[in-house]
PDB file of C-alpha atoms in Angstrom:
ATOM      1  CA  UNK P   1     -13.991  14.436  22.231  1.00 56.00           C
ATOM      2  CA  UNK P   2     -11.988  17.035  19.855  1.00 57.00           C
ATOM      3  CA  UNK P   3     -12.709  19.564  17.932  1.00 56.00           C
ATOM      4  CA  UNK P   4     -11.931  18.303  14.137  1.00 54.00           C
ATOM      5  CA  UNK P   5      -8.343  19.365  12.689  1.00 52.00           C
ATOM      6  CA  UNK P   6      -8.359  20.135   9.020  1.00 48.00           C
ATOM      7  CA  UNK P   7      -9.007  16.943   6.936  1.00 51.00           C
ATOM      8  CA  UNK P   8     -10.174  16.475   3.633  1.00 49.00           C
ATOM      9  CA  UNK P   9     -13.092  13.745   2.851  1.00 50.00           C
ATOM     10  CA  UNK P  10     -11.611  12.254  -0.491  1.00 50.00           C
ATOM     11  CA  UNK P  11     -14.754  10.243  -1.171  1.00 51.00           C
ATOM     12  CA  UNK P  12     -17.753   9.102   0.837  1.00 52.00           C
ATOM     13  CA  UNK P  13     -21.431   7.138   0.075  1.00 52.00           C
ATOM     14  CA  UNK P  14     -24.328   7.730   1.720  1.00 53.00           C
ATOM     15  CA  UNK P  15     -27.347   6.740   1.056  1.00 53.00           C
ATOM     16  CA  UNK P  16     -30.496   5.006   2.561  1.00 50.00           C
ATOM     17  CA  UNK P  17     -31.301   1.352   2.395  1.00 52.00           C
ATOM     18  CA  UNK P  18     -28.973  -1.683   3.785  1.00 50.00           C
ATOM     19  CA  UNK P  19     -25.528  -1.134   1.240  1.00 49.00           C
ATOM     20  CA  UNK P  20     -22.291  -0.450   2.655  1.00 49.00           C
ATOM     21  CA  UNK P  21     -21.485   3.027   2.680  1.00 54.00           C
ATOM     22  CA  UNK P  22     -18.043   3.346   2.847  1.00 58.00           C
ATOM     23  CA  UNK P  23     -15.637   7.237   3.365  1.00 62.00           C
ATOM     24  CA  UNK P  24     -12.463   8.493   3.498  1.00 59.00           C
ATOM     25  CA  UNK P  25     -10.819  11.062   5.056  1.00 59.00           C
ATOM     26  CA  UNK P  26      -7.090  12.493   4.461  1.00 55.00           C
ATOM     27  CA  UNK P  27      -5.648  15.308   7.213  1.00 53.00           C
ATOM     28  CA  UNK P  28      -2.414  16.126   8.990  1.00 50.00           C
ATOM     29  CA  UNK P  29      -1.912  14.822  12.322  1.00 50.00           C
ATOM     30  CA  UNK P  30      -1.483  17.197  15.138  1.00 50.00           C
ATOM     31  CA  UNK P  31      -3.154  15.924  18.235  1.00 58.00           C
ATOM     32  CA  UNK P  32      -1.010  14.644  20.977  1.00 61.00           C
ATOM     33  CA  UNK P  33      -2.853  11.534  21.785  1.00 66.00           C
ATOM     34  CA  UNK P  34      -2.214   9.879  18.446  1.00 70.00           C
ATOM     35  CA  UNK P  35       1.170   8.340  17.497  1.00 73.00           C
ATOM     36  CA  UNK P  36       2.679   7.554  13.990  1.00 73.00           C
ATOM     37  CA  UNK P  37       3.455   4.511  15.381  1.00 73.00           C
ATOM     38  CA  UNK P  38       0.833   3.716  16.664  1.00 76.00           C
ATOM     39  CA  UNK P  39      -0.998   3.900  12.872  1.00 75.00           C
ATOM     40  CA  UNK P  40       1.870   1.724  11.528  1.00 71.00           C
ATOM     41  CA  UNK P  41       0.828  -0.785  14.275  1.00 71.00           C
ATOM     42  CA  UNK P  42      -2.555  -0.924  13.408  1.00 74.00           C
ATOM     43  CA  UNK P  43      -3.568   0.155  16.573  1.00 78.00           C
ATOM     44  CA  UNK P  44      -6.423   2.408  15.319  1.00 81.00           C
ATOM     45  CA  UNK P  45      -8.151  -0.161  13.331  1.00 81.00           C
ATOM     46  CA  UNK P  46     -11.230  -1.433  13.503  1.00 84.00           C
ATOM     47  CA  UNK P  47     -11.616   1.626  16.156  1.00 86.00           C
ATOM     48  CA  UNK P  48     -15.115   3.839  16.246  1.00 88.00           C
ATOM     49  CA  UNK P  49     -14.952   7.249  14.803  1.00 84.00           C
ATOM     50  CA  UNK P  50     -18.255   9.067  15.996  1.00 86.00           C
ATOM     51  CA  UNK P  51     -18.907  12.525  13.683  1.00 84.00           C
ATOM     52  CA  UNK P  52     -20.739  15.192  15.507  1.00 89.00           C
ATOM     53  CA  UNK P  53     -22.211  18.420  14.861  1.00 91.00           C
ATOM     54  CA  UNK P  54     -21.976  20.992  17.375  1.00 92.00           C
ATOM     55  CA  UNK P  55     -22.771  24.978  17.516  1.00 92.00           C
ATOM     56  CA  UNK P  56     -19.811  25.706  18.341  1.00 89.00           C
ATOM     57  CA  UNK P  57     -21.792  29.460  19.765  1.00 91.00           C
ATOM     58  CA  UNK P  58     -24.230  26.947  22.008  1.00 91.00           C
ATOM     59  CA  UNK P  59     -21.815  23.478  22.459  1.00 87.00           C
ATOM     60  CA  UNK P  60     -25.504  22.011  24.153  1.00 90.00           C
ATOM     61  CA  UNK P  61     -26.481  22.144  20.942  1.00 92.00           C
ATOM     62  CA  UNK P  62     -25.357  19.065  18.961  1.00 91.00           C
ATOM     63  CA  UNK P  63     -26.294  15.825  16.791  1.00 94.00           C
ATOM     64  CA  UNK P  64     -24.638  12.591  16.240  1.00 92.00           C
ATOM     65  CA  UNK P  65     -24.338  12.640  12.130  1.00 86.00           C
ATOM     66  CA  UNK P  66     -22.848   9.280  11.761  1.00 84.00           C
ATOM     67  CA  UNK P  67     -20.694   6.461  13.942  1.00 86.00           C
ATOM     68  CA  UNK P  68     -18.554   4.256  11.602  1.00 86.00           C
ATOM     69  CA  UNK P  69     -15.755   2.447  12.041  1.00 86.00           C
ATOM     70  CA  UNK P  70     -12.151   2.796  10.653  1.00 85.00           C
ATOM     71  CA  UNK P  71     -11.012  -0.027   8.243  1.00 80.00           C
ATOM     72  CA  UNK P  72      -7.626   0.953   7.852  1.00 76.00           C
ATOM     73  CA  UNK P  73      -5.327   3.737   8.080  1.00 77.00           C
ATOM     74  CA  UNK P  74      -2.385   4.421   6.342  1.00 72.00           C
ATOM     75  CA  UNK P  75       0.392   6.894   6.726  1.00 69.00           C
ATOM     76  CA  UNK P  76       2.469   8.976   4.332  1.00 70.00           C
ATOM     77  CA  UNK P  77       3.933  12.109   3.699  1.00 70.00           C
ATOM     78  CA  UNK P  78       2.910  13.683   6.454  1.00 69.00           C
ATOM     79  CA  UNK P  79      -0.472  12.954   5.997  1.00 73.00           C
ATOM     80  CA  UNK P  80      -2.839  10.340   7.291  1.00 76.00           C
ATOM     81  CA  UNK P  81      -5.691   8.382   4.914  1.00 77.00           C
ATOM     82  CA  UNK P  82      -8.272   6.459   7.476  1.00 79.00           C
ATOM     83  CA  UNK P  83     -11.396   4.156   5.794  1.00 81.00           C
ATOM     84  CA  UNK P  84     -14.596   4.600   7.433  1.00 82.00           C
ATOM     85  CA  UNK P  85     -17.038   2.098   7.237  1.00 82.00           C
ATOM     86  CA  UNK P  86     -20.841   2.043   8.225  1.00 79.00           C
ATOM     87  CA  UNK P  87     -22.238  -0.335  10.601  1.00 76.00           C
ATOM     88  CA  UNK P  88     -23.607  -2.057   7.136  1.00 75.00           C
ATOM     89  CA  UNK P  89     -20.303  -3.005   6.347  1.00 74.00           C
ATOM     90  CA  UNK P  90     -20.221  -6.096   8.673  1.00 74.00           C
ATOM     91  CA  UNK P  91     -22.923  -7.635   6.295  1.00 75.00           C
ATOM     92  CA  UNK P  92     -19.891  -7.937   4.011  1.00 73.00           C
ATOM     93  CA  UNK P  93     -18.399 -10.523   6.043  1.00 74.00           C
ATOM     94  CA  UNK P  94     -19.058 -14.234   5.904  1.00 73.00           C
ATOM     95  CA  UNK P  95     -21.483 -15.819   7.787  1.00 76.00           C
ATOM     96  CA  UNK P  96     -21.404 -19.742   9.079  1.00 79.00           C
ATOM     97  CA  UNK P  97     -19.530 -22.140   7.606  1.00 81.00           C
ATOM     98  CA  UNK P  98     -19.027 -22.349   3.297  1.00 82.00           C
ATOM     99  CA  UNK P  99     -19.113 -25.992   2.105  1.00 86.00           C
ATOM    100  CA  UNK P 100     -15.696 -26.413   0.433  1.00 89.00           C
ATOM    101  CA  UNK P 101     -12.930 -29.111   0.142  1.00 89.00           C
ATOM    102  CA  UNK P 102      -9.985 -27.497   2.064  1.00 93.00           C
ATOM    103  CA  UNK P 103     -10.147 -27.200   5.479  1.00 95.00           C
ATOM    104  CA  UNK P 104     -11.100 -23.720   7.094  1.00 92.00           C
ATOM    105  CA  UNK P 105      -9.452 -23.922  10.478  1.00 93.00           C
ATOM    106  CA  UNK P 106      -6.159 -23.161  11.709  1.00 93.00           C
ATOM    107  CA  UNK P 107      -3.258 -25.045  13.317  1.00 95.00           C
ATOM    108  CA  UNK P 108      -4.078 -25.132  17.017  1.00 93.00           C
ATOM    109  CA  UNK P 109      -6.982 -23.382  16.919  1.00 94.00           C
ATOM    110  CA  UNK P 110     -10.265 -25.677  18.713  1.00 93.00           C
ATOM    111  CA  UNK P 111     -11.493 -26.652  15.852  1.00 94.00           C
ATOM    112  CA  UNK P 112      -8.415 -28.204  14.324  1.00 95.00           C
ATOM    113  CA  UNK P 113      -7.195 -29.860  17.586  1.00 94.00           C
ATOM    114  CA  UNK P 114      -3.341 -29.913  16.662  1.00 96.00           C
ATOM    115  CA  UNK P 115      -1.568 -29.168  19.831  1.00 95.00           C
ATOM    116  CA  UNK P 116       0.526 -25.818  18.966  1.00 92.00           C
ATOM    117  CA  UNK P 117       2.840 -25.939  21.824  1.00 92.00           C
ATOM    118  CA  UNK P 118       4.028 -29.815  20.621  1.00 95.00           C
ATOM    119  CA  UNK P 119       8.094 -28.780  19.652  1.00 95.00           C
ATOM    120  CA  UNK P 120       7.253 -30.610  16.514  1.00 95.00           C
ATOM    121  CA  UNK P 121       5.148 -27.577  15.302  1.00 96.00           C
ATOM    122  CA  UNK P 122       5.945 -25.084  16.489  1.00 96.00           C
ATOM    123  CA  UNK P 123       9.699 -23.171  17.772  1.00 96.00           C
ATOM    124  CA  UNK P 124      11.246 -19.988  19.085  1.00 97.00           C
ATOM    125  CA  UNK P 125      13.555 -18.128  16.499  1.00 96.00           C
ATOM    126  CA  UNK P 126      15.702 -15.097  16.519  1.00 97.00           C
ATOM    127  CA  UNK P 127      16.176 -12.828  13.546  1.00 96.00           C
ATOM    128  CA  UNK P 128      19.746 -12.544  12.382  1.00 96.00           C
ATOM    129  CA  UNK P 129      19.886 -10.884   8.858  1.00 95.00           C
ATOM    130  CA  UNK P 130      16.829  -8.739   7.914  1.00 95.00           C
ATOM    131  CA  UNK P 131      15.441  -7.065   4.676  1.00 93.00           C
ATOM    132  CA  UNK P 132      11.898  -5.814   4.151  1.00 91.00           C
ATOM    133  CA  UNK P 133       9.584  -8.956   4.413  1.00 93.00           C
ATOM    134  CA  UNK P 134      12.457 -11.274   4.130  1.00 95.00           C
ATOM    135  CA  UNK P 135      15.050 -12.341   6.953  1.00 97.00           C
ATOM    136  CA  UNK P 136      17.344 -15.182   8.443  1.00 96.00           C
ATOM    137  CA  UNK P 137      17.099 -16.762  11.255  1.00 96.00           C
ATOM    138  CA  UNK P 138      19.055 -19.386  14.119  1.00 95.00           C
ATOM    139  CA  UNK P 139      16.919 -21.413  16.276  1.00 94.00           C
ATOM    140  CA  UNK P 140      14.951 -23.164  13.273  1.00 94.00           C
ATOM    141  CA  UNK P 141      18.096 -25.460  11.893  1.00 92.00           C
ATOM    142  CA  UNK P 142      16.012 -29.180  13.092  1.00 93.00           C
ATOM    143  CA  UNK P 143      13.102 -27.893  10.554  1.00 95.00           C
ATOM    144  CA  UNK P 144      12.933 -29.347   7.361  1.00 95.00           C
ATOM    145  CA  UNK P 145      12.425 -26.744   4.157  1.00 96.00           C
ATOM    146  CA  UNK P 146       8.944 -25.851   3.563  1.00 95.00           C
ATOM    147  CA  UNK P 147       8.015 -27.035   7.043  1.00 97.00           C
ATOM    148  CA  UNK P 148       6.746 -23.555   8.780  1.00 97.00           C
ATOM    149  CA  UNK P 149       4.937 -22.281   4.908  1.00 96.00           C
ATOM    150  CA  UNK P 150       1.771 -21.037   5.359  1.00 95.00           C
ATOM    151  CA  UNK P 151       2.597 -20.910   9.278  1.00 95.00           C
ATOM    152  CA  UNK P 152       2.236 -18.351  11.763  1.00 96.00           C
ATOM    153  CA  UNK P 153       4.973 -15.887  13.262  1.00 97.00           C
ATOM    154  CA  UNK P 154       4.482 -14.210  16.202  1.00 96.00           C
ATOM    155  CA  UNK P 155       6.770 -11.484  17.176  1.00 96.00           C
ATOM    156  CA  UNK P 156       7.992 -11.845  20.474  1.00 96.00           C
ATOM    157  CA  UNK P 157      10.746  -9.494  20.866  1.00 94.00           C
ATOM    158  CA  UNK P 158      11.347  -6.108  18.831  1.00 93.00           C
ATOM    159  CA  UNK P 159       9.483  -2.919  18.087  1.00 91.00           C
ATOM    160  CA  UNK P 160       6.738  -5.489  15.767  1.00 92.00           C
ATOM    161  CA  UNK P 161       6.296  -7.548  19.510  1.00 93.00           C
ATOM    162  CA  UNK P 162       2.793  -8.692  20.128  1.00 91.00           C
ATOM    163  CA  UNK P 163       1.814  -8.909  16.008  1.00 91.00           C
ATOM    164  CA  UNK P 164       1.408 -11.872  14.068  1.00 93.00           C
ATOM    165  CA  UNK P 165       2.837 -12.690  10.592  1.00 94.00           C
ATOM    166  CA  UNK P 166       1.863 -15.182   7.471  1.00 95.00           C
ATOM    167  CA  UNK P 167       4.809 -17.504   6.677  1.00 96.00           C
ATOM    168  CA  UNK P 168       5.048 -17.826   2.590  1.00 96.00           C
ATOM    169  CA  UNK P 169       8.030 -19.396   2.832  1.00 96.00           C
ATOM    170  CA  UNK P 170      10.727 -21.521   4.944  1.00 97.00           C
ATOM    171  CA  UNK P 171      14.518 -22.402   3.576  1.00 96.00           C
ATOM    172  CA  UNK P 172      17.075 -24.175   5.029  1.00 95.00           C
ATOM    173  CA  UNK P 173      20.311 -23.153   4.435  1.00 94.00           C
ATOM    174  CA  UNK P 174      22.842 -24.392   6.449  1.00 89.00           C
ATOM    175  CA  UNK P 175      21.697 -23.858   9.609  1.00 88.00           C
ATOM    176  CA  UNK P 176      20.162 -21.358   9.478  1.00 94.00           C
ATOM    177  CA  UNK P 177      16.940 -20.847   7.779  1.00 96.00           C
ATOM    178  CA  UNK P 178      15.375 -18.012   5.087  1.00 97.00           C
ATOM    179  CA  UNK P 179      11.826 -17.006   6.042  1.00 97.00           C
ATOM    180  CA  UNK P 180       9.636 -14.850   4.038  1.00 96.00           C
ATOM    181  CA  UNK P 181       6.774 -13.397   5.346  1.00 96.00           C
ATOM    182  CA  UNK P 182       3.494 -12.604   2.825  1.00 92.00           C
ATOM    183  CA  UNK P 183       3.439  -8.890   3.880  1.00 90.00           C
ATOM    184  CA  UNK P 184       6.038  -6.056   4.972  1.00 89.00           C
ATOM    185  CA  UNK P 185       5.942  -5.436   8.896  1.00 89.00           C
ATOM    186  CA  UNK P 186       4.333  -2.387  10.206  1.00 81.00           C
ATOM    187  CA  UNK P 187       7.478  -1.868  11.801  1.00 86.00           C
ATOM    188  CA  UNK P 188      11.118  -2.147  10.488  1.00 90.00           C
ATOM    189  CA  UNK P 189      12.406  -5.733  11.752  1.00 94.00           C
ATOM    190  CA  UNK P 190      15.794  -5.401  13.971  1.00 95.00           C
ATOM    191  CA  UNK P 191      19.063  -8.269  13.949  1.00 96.00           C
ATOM    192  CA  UNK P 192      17.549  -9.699  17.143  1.00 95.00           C
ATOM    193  CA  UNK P 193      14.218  -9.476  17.100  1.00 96.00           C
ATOM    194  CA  UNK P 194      12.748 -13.063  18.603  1.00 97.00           C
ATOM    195  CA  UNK P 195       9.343 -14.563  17.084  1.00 97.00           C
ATOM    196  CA  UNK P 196       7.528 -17.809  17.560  1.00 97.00           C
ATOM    197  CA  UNK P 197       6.641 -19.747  14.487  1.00 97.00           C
ATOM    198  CA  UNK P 198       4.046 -22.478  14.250  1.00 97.00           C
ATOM    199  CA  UNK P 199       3.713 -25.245  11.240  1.00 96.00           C
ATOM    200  CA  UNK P 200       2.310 -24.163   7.858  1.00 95.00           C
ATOM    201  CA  UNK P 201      -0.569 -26.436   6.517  1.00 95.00           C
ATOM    202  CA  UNK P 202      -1.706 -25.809   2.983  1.00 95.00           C
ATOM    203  CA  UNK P 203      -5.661 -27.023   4.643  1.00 95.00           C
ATOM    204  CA  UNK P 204      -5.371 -30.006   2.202  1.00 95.00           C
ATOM    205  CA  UNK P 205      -6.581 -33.350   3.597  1.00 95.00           C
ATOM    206  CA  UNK P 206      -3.431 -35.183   2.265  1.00 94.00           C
ATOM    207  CA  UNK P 207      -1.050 -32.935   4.223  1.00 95.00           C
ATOM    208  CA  UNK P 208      -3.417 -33.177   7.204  1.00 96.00           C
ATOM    209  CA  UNK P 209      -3.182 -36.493   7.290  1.00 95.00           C
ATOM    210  CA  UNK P 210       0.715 -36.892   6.615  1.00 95.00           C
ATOM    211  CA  UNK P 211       2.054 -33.765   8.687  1.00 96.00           C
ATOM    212  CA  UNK P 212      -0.406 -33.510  11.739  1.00 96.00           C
ATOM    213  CA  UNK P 213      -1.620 -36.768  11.644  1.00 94.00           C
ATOM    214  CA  UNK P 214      -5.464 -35.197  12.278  1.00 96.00           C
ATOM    215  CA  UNK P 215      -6.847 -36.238   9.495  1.00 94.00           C
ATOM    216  CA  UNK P 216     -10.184 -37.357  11.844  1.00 94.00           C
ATOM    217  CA  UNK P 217     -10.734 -33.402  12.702  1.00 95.00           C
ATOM    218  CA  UNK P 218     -10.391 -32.450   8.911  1.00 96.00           C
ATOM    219  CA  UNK P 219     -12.695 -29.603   8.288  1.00 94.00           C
ATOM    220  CA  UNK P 220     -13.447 -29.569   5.105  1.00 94.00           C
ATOM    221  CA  UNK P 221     -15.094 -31.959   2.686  1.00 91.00           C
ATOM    222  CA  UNK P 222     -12.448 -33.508   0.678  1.00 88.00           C
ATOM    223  CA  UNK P 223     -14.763 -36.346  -1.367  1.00 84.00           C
ATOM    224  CA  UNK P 224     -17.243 -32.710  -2.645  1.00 82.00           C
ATOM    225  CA  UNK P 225     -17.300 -33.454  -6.188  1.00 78.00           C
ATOM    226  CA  UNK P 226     -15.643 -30.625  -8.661  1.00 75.00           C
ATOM    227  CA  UNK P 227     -16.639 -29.165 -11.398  1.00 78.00           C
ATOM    228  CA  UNK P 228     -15.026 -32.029 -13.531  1.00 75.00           C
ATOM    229  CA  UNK P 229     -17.574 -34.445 -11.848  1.00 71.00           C
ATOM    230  CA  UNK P 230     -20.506 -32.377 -12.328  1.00 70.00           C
ATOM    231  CA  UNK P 231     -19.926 -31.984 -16.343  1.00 75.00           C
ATOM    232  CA  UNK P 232     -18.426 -35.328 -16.694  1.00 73.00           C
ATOM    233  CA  UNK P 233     -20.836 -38.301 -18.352  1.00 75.00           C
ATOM    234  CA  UNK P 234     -20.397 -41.877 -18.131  1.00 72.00           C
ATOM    235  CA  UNK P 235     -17.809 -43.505 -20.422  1.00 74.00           C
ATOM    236  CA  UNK P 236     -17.729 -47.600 -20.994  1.00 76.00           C
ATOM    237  CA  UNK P 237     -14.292 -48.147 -18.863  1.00 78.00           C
ATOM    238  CA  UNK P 238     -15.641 -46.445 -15.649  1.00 75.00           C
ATOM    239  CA  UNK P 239     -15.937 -47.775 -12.441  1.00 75.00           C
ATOM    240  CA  UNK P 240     -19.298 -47.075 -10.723  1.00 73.00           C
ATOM    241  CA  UNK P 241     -18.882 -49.316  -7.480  1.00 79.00           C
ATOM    242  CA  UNK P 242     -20.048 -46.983  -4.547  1.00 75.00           C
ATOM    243  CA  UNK P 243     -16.964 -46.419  -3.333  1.00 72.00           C
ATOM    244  CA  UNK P 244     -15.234 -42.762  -1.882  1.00 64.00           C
ATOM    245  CA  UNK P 245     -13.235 -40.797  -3.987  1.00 57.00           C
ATOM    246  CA  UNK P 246     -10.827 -39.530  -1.731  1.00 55.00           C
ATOM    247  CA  UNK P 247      -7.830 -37.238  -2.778  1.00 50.00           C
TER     248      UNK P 247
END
């Protein structure tokens, strides 16, 4: 526990009842136990920032004002921004499972069953040109184009080691391949640096069924009528046999 360095709440809500109240807080930072790199890492998130106040004349006198927990924090200019969020925040989140066609689980996790470690979906790669969320890479040449979209990348190797990546894209060129990842690294990406990829899916029961072959552990509901059947009325050439409209 520390005694609070200058920092500047931008904005805060408080309030009774069971809303979010949400607050942010903008200061220099000075103490030796936190890192700039660690921020950039995203090591602080989701940690719990207690707020105390203490007579500073009689420290045995004190009160716990709030406990929240940090969102995100971002770092620039010397200066630190960190979002606090109540405990009421988690209502914000989504609860059980929503009824919807595409499928909501991901490739390898238990409830898709696709075996990750099969060296059809999944390979080792090792960054050889790099830009900002853009790079090429060896190791990937047997891959057709589009293959590892929507994947995962795991760093293995390099200062972003141990962080995980969303594939929006997958070239081949040559062979070597172009992969383009949906946001910029925390941490500059190095010629070098090794990552794991695993295959994209686009959670569509057609490319479940024609890339994985698991189109019996589907999870979503690809025969939910859309809004087109709800508003659509008979017409004289229809067929109205019983029959599953799948996609």
């Amino acid at each position: 526990m520390r005694a609070a360095d200058r920092h500047e709440r931008q904005r805060g809500e408080h309030g009774l009842g069971p809303f979010r109240r949400q607050c942010l807080v903008e200061g220099a930072l000075s103490s030796v136990a936190i890192d700039r790199a660690d921020i950039e890492r995203g090591l602080y998130d989701g940690a719990t920032v207690e707020t105390w106040l203490v007579n500073w004349s009689a420290s045995q006198e004190y009160v716990l004002l709030r406990r929240s927990t940090v969102g995100k924090i971002t770092y620039a200019q010397g200066k630190f921004t960190a979002e606090l969020k109540s405990s009421a925040a988690t209502l914000d989140k989504i609860h059980g499972r929503r009824v919807m066609r595409n499928c909501d689980a991901e490739v390898g996790d238990q409830r898709c069953g696709v075996n990750a470690s099969d060296p059809r979906y999944a390979a080792m790669g090792t960054a050889i040109e790099v830009g900002d969320a853009t790079f090429m890479a060896s190791g990937l040449g047997s891959f057709q184009s589009g293959w590892f979209a929507n994947g995962r990348l795991n760093w293995v190797g390099g200062t972003n080691a141990g962080k995980t990546a969303v594939v929006v894209s997958h070239v081949l060129i040559g062979g070597t391949v172009r992969i383009g990842l949906r946001d910029i690294p925390d941490a500059s990406m190095a010629v070098g640096d090794t990552f794991r990829v695993i295959a994209g899916c686009d959670k569509s029961f057609a490319q479940c069924k024609a890339k994985f072959g698991n189109g019996l552990n589907y999870r979503g509901f690809p025969h939910l009528p859309g809004n087109d059947a709800a508003y659509a009325y008979a017409g004289a050439n229809d067929e109205f046999d019983g029959g599953a409209l799948v996609p």
